[in-house]
């Protein structure tokens, strides 16, 4: 567009696609972008930074995407990930899919090549039909083809990411759109602020009454809190309902801390009994997927009835009949349930509480016994005893957790006191989220983060230690180093190569952070671990503590051995 106005020689003020993208993001309160720069988005990152948006540059798009997803979970606003075209875009797809599966709002913006070249497969730089590629992995995928649509495209991406069931949105912006220009005043009129991005939704009064009647008639009621409840920021409403009714509750992993884990009605330590005996179950932002045994026997009683609160009505009946579907957002729905208690009182039978309390006390004692053991070399439980003691003194820290045994055992041992302070492998049990999640937690909160990482899990995004050091983030990475995937002591049945599960027993991961100016520790005992972690939290900054564990510590597939098929016919070894 011509930069001079006709009739006089004063230059007309112009804008371009880069500026309009930044203007639209800022207008919608996007204050951080997680990304990796390159063609064609480098200037977009520069401009965003110059405009006051914080830009956090990663070493791999996957970690940047995971950070954006975690930011979405933590803030309730879409986290934004920025990548280049082609391979950079594809590297971000695991994170986009993982965000969608976990119902975290994020927007992945990628630059892309000229449609005229891509669509005829003429061999452009990083040529890829990104819009089509992203679609199966995202809640929605949109492309902006004209500069006039930038404001609309960003509004649409934000609205889709956070409304209804949150998820990942892909937003494709071809390079030529970024560099297109138009009059500044006309451009300003094309961007807008999304009003009430996730409007509240309430279930009908009839559904609320039906839910209360069923719960009120239950002999063994149970509430299951999922990460949807954490995301919904429903802790006050949920505490009110839980305490008014006296019904015991079970937090899913990322719902830990929604109410403090030491709440008298928290049954995390009597999970199996609670699931197998409950007759009426209220699911609050938790899906009856594999993590809950699909709601089926033998984990659950075959006659259990399910009441479910979910913002996405298509979730109901996905595994078991939903006796009472409560379609609505969790805050509004739980408020309505509490309000309805005046007319339909619900009180948990005391016999059921006592049965669960007895099991919880027994299981808790068994855990303490296990934690008190002091084997040398150190194993998972003794290391976690040390971590637990420090975390108890610092309930405000964010806890990131990934691995197999590292995940399963940490989840059981480390109590959470505050909502949305635990981030882990989530619905997919995905590996590689750890450092991205830790970076986002530190950036969004400004508070210290402890990432407890299996040594294998750490490897998926280990280079992000440099990112943590470059931005001087208060992140302490604790590597549970047993030298392998699951464990590090397997001997290959043949040949000289290491066994498939073996990594590098005796590795010194702390040297990785030292390369970037952070503080490294290598510890061999719980006391050394306590000392290193205490020092790290006293002066928050980038720290990596490599915990040398017994290579024989760990179970194949952690707590998921039932999902791991094993060979039934003896293994053939090649003979010369
Ligand atoms: P968990 O793994 O902890 O059991 P899930 O991810 O399986 O949790 O379930 C979360 C559920 O919460 C999803 O079905 C999602 O649709 C729902 N959800 C997310 N946000 C809200 C909200 N604000 N109100 C109601 N339901 C929500
Ligand atoms: Mg390991």
XYZ file of C-alpha atoms and ligand atoms in Angstrom:
604
model
C 0.000 0.000 0.000
C 1.173 3.477 -0.828
C 2.646 5.324 2.124
C 1.668 8.779 0.965
C -1.778 10.251 1.081
C -3.153 11.535 -2.178
C -3.652 15.270 -2.270
C -0.871 16.176 0.153
C 2.627 14.861 0.671
C 2.355 13.946 4.361
C 3.262 10.253 4.771
C 0.248 8.218 5.849
C 0.939 6.242 8.961
C 1.197 2.562 8.008
C 1.350 -0.669 9.886
C 2.205 -4.222 8.874
C 1.283 -7.785 9.725
C 4.000 -8.114 12.363
C 2.688 -5.084 14.249
C -0.926 -6.163 14.009
C -0.147 -9.622 15.432
C 1.601 -8.014 18.396
C -1.166 -5.423 18.825
C -3.845 -8.121 18.838
C -1.956 -10.278 21.349
C -1.363 -7.345 23.682
C -4.962 -6.223 23.453
C -5.891 -9.701 24.658
C -3.535 -9.639 27.659
C -0.960 -12.027 26.208
C 2.136 -11.036 28.157
C 4.506 -13.947 27.461
C 5.446 -15.785 24.253
C 7.383 -19.061 24.422
C 9.176 -19.918 21.211
C 12.119 -20.562 18.954
C 12.906 -17.927 16.322
C 13.923 -18.291 12.678
C 12.393 -17.651 9.255
C 9.833 -16.040 9.095
C 9.066 -15.106 12.714
C 12.297 -13.591 14.063
C 11.090 -10.023 13.721
C 7.799 -10.994 15.315
C 9.640 -12.046 18.475
C 11.768 -8.881 18.412
C 8.744 -6.690 18.002
C 6.804 -8.479 20.714
C 9.710 -8.018 23.101
C 10.069 -4.341 22.183
C 6.357 -3.862 22.850
C 6.631 -5.220 26.396
C 5.568 -8.832 25.829
C 8.078 -11.154 27.496
C 9.689 -13.463 24.944
C 11.257 -16.674 26.277
C 13.468 -18.349 23.680
C 13.902 -22.137 23.885
C 16.271 -24.654 22.368
C 13.531 -26.914 20.985
C 9.963 -26.105 19.934
C 8.545 -29.047 21.832
C 9.680 -27.587 25.158
C 8.444 -24.128 24.136
C 5.042 -25.623 23.334
C 4.886 -27.504 26.617
C 5.705 -24.254 28.415
C 2.870 -22.477 26.616
C 0.471 -25.278 27.550
C 1.509 -25.131 31.200
C 1.095 -21.352 31.169
C -2.435 -21.937 29.889
C -3.198 -24.334 32.736
C -1.696 -22.036 35.353
C -3.299 -18.783 34.220
C -6.562 -19.787 32.547
C -5.509 -17.720 29.538
C -4.056 -19.308 26.410
C -0.305 -19.781 26.526
C 1.297 -18.716 23.242
C 3.996 -20.677 21.437
C 5.776 -19.226 18.415
C 7.648 -21.359 15.899
C 9.147 -21.226 12.451
C 7.678 -23.132 9.535
C 8.105 -26.782 8.497
C 10.282 -28.711 10.934
C 9.997 -26.119 13.709
C 6.239 -26.246 13.380
C 6.291 -30.060 13.447
C 8.489 -30.098 16.549
C 5.723 -28.178 18.266
C 3.007 -30.700 17.399
C 3.574 -33.031 20.366
C 2.981 -30.099 22.689
C -0.088 -28.933 20.780
C -1.575 -32.424 20.874
C -0.645 -32.887 24.519
C -2.263 -29.563 25.431
C -5.432 -30.597 23.631
C -5.540 -34.018 25.280
C -5.038 -32.421 28.705
C -7.579 -29.628 28.044
C -5.008 -26.849 28.480
C -5.591 -23.683 26.445
C -2.747 -22.735 24.140
C -2.232 -21.096 20.770
C 0.613 -22.258 18.569
C 1.478 -19.560 16.030
C 3.748 -20.633 13.192
C 5.015 -18.830 10.171
C 4.457 -20.690 6.909
C 5.319 -20.682 3.226
C 3.478 -19.218 0.282
C 0.252 -21.133 -0.464
C 0.796 -20.828 -4.212
C 4.017 -22.812 -3.848
C 2.875 -25.225 -1.132
C -0.394 -26.186 -2.784
C 1.288 -27.124 -6.070
C 4.172 -28.737 -4.178
C 6.684 -26.610 -6.025
C 9.371 -27.154 -3.427
C 9.404 -23.992 -1.315
C 11.678 -23.434 1.677
C 10.332 -25.673 4.491
C 7.301 -26.459 2.368
C 4.560 -28.193 4.319
C 0.777 -28.003 4.390
C 0.891 -27.011 8.058
C -2.792 -26.269 8.401
C -3.745 -29.785 7.349
C -0.939 -31.317 9.392
C -2.007 -29.562 12.593
C -5.713 -30.256 12.359
C -5.795 -33.770 13.881
C -3.641 -32.656 16.797
C -5.505 -29.509 17.748
C -8.898 -28.450 19.020
C -8.973 -26.239 15.909
C -6.597 -25.008 13.205
C -6.960 -21.668 11.447
C -5.004 -19.761 8.824
C -4.855 -16.019 8.312
C -4.598 -15.289 4.589
C -4.920 -11.505 4.558
C -3.559 -8.767 6.788
C -7.110 -7.524 7.446
C -7.881 -10.862 9.158
C -5.074 -10.841 11.725
C -7.200 -9.386 14.513
C -10.060 -11.725 13.670
C -7.745 -14.761 13.484
C -6.202 -14.065 16.865
C -9.578 -13.397 18.472
C -10.869 -16.653 17.041
C -7.824 -18.599 18.248
C -8.113 -17.197 21.770
C -11.856 -17.771 21.969
C -11.528 -21.359 20.752
C -8.614 -22.184 23.045
C -10.345 -21.142 26.289
C -14.079 -21.521 25.771
C -15.937 -24.777 26.397
C -13.382 -27.552 26.885
C -10.039 -25.767 26.604
C -7.447 -27.042 24.150
C -4.668 -26.272 21.713
C -5.286 -24.087 18.669
C -2.982 -23.851 15.707
C -2.772 -20.467 13.990
C -0.985 -20.418 10.651
C 0.383 -17.070 9.488
C 2.098 -17.146 6.085
C 5.243 -15.040 5.767
C 3.693 -12.720 3.186
C 0.859 -11.813 5.560
C 3.369 -10.779 8.226
C 5.071 -8.394 5.833
C 1.907 -7.015 4.223
C 1.135 -3.415 5.142
C -1.958 -1.259 5.439
C -2.967 2.111 6.825
C -2.387 2.265 10.569
C -5.837 3.595 11.416
C -7.572 1.019 9.249
C -5.328 -1.680 10.729
C -6.123 -0.637 14.286
C -9.806 -1.048 13.512
C -9.260 -4.720 12.589
C -8.022 -5.902 16.003
C -10.278 -6.434 18.968
C -10.370 -7.665 22.523
C -12.323 -10.866 23.138
C -15.116 -10.200 25.658
C -15.524 -12.847 28.380
C -13.437 -15.516 26.608
C -14.852 -18.453 28.640
C -18.434 -17.558 29.573
C -19.881 -19.354 32.600
C -22.357 -22.145 31.949
C -24.785 -23.656 34.445
C -26.627 -26.976 34.454
C -30.404 -27.032 34.853
C -32.008 -26.947 38.315
C -33.519 -30.354 37.596
C -30.091 -31.878 36.960
C -28.703 -30.321 40.149
C -31.584 -31.714 42.234
C -31.224 -35.151 40.649
C -27.510 -35.179 41.494
C -28.163 -34.208 45.111
C -30.906 -36.822 45.533
C -28.623 -39.569 44.228
C -25.729 -38.438 46.426
C -28.039 -38.093 49.426
C -29.267 -41.668 49.040
C -25.760 -43.097 48.682
C -24.282 -45.372 51.316
C -20.719 -44.899 50.125
C -20.437 -41.620 48.191
C -17.148 -40.426 46.762
C -15.979 -37.242 45.036
C -13.178 -37.433 42.467
C -11.405 -34.153 41.758
C -9.583 -33.882 38.436
C -7.267 -31.346 36.899
C -10.305 -29.735 35.237
C -11.320 -28.593 38.742
C -7.848 -27.189 39.322
C -7.951 -25.429 35.971
C -11.402 -24.036 36.757
C -10.090 -22.376 39.973
C -12.977 -23.969 41.839
C -11.146 -24.600 45.132
C -13.418 -22.384 47.246
C -16.659 -23.789 45.858
C -15.346 -27.348 46.157
C -14.135 -26.950 49.717
C -17.530 -25.585 50.679
C -19.406 -28.518 49.131
C -16.971 -31.163 50.392
C -17.086 -29.858 53.959
C -20.834 -29.295 54.029
C -21.570 -32.846 52.873
C -18.675 -34.629 54.603
C -18.137 -36.755 51.480
C -14.566 -38.079 51.117
C -12.671 -37.060 48.014
C -9.853 -38.388 45.915
C -7.612 -35.913 44.061
C -6.226 -36.905 40.667
C -2.518 -36.123 40.334
C -2.807 -32.527 39.141
C -5.770 -31.855 41.456
C -3.526 -32.490 44.455
C -3.423 -29.308 46.525
C -6.817 -28.079 45.303
C -7.680 -28.733 48.926
C -4.582 -29.410 51.034
C -3.499 -33.065 50.852
C -3.722 -33.309 54.659
C -7.426 -32.421 54.628
C -9.288 -34.967 56.798
C -11.564 -35.920 53.897
C -8.704 -36.528 51.436
C -8.475 -40.210 50.638
C -5.456 -40.306 48.387
C -3.958 -42.885 50.739
C -7.009 -45.166 50.537
C -7.557 -44.896 46.803
C -8.070 -48.567 45.953
C -10.600 -49.129 48.703
C -12.449 -45.902 47.888
C -12.773 -46.801 44.197
C -13.724 -50.413 44.755
C -16.408 -49.700 47.355
C -17.978 -46.371 46.311
C -21.619 -46.677 45.224
C -22.223 -43.100 43.998
C -19.364 -41.102 42.525
C -19.303 -37.394 41.733
C -16.673 -36.682 39.081
C -15.558 -33.059 39.136
C -13.404 -32.207 36.104
C -12.044 -35.746 35.866
C -12.624 -38.146 33.003
C -13.322 -41.849 33.422
C -10.392 -42.645 31.134
C -7.548 -45.131 31.647
C -6.302 -43.170 34.648
C -9.525 -44.183 36.417
C -9.709 -47.706 35.027
C -12.491 -46.580 32.646
C -14.867 -46.665 35.617
C -15.044 -50.436 35.320
C -14.645 -53.440 37.566
C -12.378 -54.689 39.103
C -11.103 -51.228 40.099
C -14.659 -50.022 40.631
C -17.742 -51.675 41.992
C -19.784 -52.958 39.039
C -22.857 -51.195 40.456
C -21.219 -47.786 40.996
C -23.275 -44.892 39.638
C -21.595 -41.811 38.203
C -22.604 -38.171 38.428
C -20.325 -36.062 36.281
C -19.600 -32.342 36.081
C -18.019 -31.389 32.789
C -18.031 -28.365 30.553
C -18.075 -30.691 27.536
C -21.310 -32.689 27.404
C -19.801 -35.090 24.854
C -17.656 -36.444 27.681
C -20.659 -38.030 29.412
C -21.202 -41.749 28.799
C -17.728 -42.055 27.288
C -17.047 -45.149 29.373
C -19.904 -45.878 31.775
C -23.504 -44.707 31.840
C -23.664 -41.207 33.328
C -26.481 -41.374 35.882
C -26.669 -37.584 36.193
C -24.861 -35.403 33.649
C -24.134 -31.917 34.966
C -23.106 -29.895 31.932
C -21.554 -26.673 33.088
C -18.432 -25.037 34.343
C -17.250 -26.363 37.675
C -17.493 -23.129 39.658
C -21.102 -22.481 38.654
C -22.119 -26.120 38.995
C -20.605 -26.734 42.409
C -22.088 -23.447 43.623
C -25.491 -24.662 42.443
C -24.976 -27.990 44.233
C -24.104 -26.234 47.486
C -27.093 -23.914 47.145
C -29.343 -26.931 46.593
C -28.281 -28.554 49.884
C -30.914 -26.485 51.729
C -33.639 -28.387 49.928
C -31.916 -31.728 49.436
C -29.524 -32.276 52.348
C -26.590 -34.642 51.772
C -24.600 -36.153 54.626
C -21.973 -38.817 54.195
C -22.721 -41.919 56.340
C -20.187 -42.091 59.153
C -19.580 -45.835 58.792
C -18.141 -45.261 55.327
C -15.892 -42.462 56.558
C -14.623 -44.696 59.358
C -13.921 -47.581 57.005
C -11.872 -45.311 54.737
C -10.127 -43.547 57.630
C -8.969 -46.887 59.014
C -7.481 -47.875 55.650
C -5.880 -44.481 55.204
C -4.208 -44.684 58.607
C -2.916 -48.171 57.859
C -1.566 -47.239 54.416
C 0.003 -44.034 55.706
C 1.859 -45.997 58.391
C 3.139 -48.451 55.778
C 4.404 -45.544 53.665
C 6.209 -43.964 56.634
C 7.857 -47.299 57.335
C 9.056 -47.470 53.757
C 10.305 -43.886 53.772
C 12.262 -44.483 56.960
C 14.463 -47.147 55.353
C 17.945 -45.951 54.576
C 19.475 -48.175 51.914
C 22.863 -47.437 50.346
C 22.975 -46.692 47.479
C 19.966 -44.424 47.904
C 16.639 -45.505 46.358
C 13.470 -43.610 45.362
C 11.760 -43.606 48.738
C 14.746 -42.512 50.772
C 15.487 -39.720 48.280
C 11.872 -38.594 48.424
C 11.937 -38.544 52.211
C 14.562 -35.833 51.880
C 12.584 -33.945 49.233
C 9.391 -34.166 51.298
C 11.030 -32.655 54.364
C 12.169 -29.639 52.361
C 8.891 -29.202 50.453
C 6.959 -29.278 53.746
C 8.911 -26.201 54.782
C 8.220 -24.545 51.406
C 4.593 -25.304 50.475
C 4.670 -22.398 48.020
C 7.033 -24.134 45.581
C 5.682 -25.414 42.295
C 6.358 -29.080 41.738
C 6.945 -30.478 38.262
C 7.236 -34.233 37.972
C 7.945 -36.658 35.144
C 9.327 -40.122 34.691
C 7.943 -43.582 35.380
C 8.849 -44.702 38.903
C 9.889 -41.114 39.617
C 6.376 -39.978 38.728
C 4.454 -42.697 40.517
C 6.379 -42.588 43.764
C 6.747 -38.804 43.940
C 3.010 -38.373 43.426
C 2.349 -40.585 46.433
C 5.009 -39.182 48.727
C 5.044 -35.421 48.148
C 1.966 -33.699 49.561
C 0.649 -30.553 47.936
C -0.885 -27.719 49.926
C -1.846 -25.234 47.222
C -3.954 -25.498 44.061
C -2.306 -25.675 40.612
C 1.147 -26.190 42.108
C 1.702 -29.651 40.655
C 2.367 -30.189 36.941
C 3.081 -33.653 35.588
C 2.928 -36.061 32.639
C -0.866 -35.790 32.615
C -3.408 -37.643 30.534
C -0.945 -39.165 28.078
C 1.801 -39.901 30.560
C 4.020 -38.021 28.123
C 7.772 -37.633 28.676
C 9.597 -34.412 27.822
C 7.235 -31.920 29.442
C 9.343 -31.351 32.539
C 11.652 -28.479 31.770
C 9.098 -26.628 29.622
C 6.540 -26.880 32.426
C 9.133 -25.795 34.995
C 10.124 -22.783 32.919
C 6.500 -21.715 32.502
C 5.768 -22.137 36.220
C 8.776 -19.977 37.100
C 8.022 -17.338 34.448
C 4.310 -17.073 35.209
C 4.581 -17.147 39.001
C 8.036 -15.771 39.735
C 8.160 -18.402 42.497
C 10.628 -21.271 42.994
C 10.019 -24.499 41.104
C 11.312 -27.982 41.873
C 11.272 -30.366 38.903
C 11.645 -33.986 39.962
C 12.811 -35.815 36.874
C 13.634 -39.383 36.064
C 17.011 -39.483 34.314
C 15.410 -40.750 31.122
C 12.587 -38.161 31.254
C 15.143 -35.397 31.862
C 16.948 -36.333 28.662
C 13.981 -35.422 26.471
C 14.407 -31.715 27.161
C 17.748 -31.542 28.985
C 19.128 -28.804 26.739
C 16.540 -26.445 28.199
C 18.878 -26.220 31.194
C 20.559 -23.569 29.097
C 17.240 -21.704 28.802
C 16.774 -21.890 32.581
C 20.269 -20.487 33.104
C 19.978 -17.804 30.416
C 16.870 -16.333 32.036
C 18.213 -17.001 35.558
C 14.993 -18.775 36.534
C 14.419 -20.065 40.092
C 14.229 -23.694 38.952
C 15.783 -26.597 40.840
C 15.956 -29.732 38.712
C 16.355 -32.921 40.723
C 17.419 -35.848 38.526
C 16.629 -39.273 39.958
C 19.556 -40.976 38.341
C 19.200 -44.741 38.363
C 21.012 -45.031 35.054
C 18.145 -46.208 32.920
C 14.612 -46.222 31.613
C 12.795 -47.761 34.607
C 16.117 -48.989 36.038
C 19.745 -49.175 34.981
C 20.963 -52.658 35.820
C 19.702 -54.711 32.898
C 22.286 -56.834 31.130
C 21.767 -57.390 27.393
C 21.028 -60.995 26.575
C 23.564 -60.945 23.749
C 26.313 -58.835 22.167
C 28.238 -55.906 23.586
C 25.682 -53.103 23.228
C 23.886 -51.930 26.364
C 20.422 -53.359 27.056
C 17.498 -51.293 25.668
C 16.580 -49.857 29.055
C 20.100 -48.886 30.087
C 21.369 -45.292 29.896
C 24.663 -44.232 31.458
C 24.849 -45.388 35.064
C 27.200 -43.118 36.980
C 26.461 -40.125 34.729
C 27.003 -36.670 36.219
C 24.039 -34.603 35.009
C 25.091 -31.691 37.217
C 27.898 -30.980 34.781
C 25.299 -30.007 32.188
C 24.145 -27.009 34.221
C 27.722 -26.087 35.090
C 28.371 -25.609 31.373
C 25.845 -22.752 31.440
C 26.851 -21.087 34.678
C 24.273 -22.669 36.984
C 24.937 -24.555 40.202
C 25.344 -28.318 40.115
C 25.325 -30.896 42.901
C 25.891 -34.626 42.788
C 24.435 -36.301 45.879
C 24.576 -39.862 47.148
C 22.637 -39.724 50.436
C 19.345 -38.246 51.655
C 21.265 -35.874 53.928
C 23.260 -34.536 51.002
C 20.053 -34.133 49.038
C 18.359 -32.237 51.891
C 21.348 -29.930 52.172
C 21.523 -29.228 48.436
C 17.783 -28.626 48.124
C 17.665 -26.411 51.202
C 20.528 -24.306 49.879
C 18.870 -24.071 46.462
C 15.629 -22.723 47.924
C 17.421 -20.314 50.221
C 18.909 -18.557 47.203
C 16.627 -19.359 44.264
C 18.342 -19.634 40.899
C 19.188 -22.328 38.378
C 20.283 -25.499 40.187
C 20.586 -29.131 39.104
C 20.892 -31.838 41.730
C 21.908 -35.185 40.308
C 20.774 -37.885 42.774
C 22.690 -41.068 42.367
C 20.244 -43.925 42.989
C 20.760 -47.653 43.076
C 20.642 -48.851 39.449
C 18.397 -51.684 40.624
C 15.797 -49.236 42.019
C 12.648 -49.097 39.898
C 10.029 -51.338 38.346
C 9.576 -51.782 34.622
C 6.749 -49.414 33.548
C 6.412 -48.078 37.101
C 2.841 -48.581 38.320
C 1.650 -49.430 34.798
C 3.072 -52.937 34.531
C -0.427 -54.131 33.555
C -0.239 -52.033 30.363
C 3.126 -53.415 29.309
C 2.858 -56.511 27.103
C 5.700 -59.010 27.600
C 6.965 -61.645 25.221
C 5.326 -64.996 25.695
C 7.790 -66.987 23.577
C 11.432 -67.134 24.779
C 13.662 -64.436 23.248
C 15.705 -65.693 20.263
C 19.336 -64.651 20.344
C 21.308 -64.561 17.140
C 24.020 -67.139 16.850
C 27.085 -66.606 14.732
P -7.725 -35.834 35.379
O -6.685 -36.400 34.468
O -7.152 -35.046 36.493
O -8.709 -36.858 35.795
P -9.018 -34.920 33.036
O -8.075 -34.138 32.195
O -9.254 -36.339 32.682
O -8.572 -34.774 34.545
O -10.428 -34.224 33.027
C -10.570 -32.849 33.016
C -11.997 -32.566 32.580
O -12.334 -31.288 33.062
C -12.192 -32.558 31.066
O -13.198 -33.485 30.704
C -12.608 -31.118 30.765
O -13.603 -31.057 29.766
C -13.137 -30.657 32.095
N -13.034 -29.236 32.327
C -11.996 -28.418 32.100
N -12.257 -27.178 32.502
C -13.494 -27.201 33.014
C -14.365 -26.226 33.601
N -13.985 -24.961 33.745
N -15.578 -26.622 34.030
C -15.981 -27.900 33.859
N -15.222 -28.860 33.326
C -14.001 -28.519 32.907
Mg 15.790 -43.755 35.349
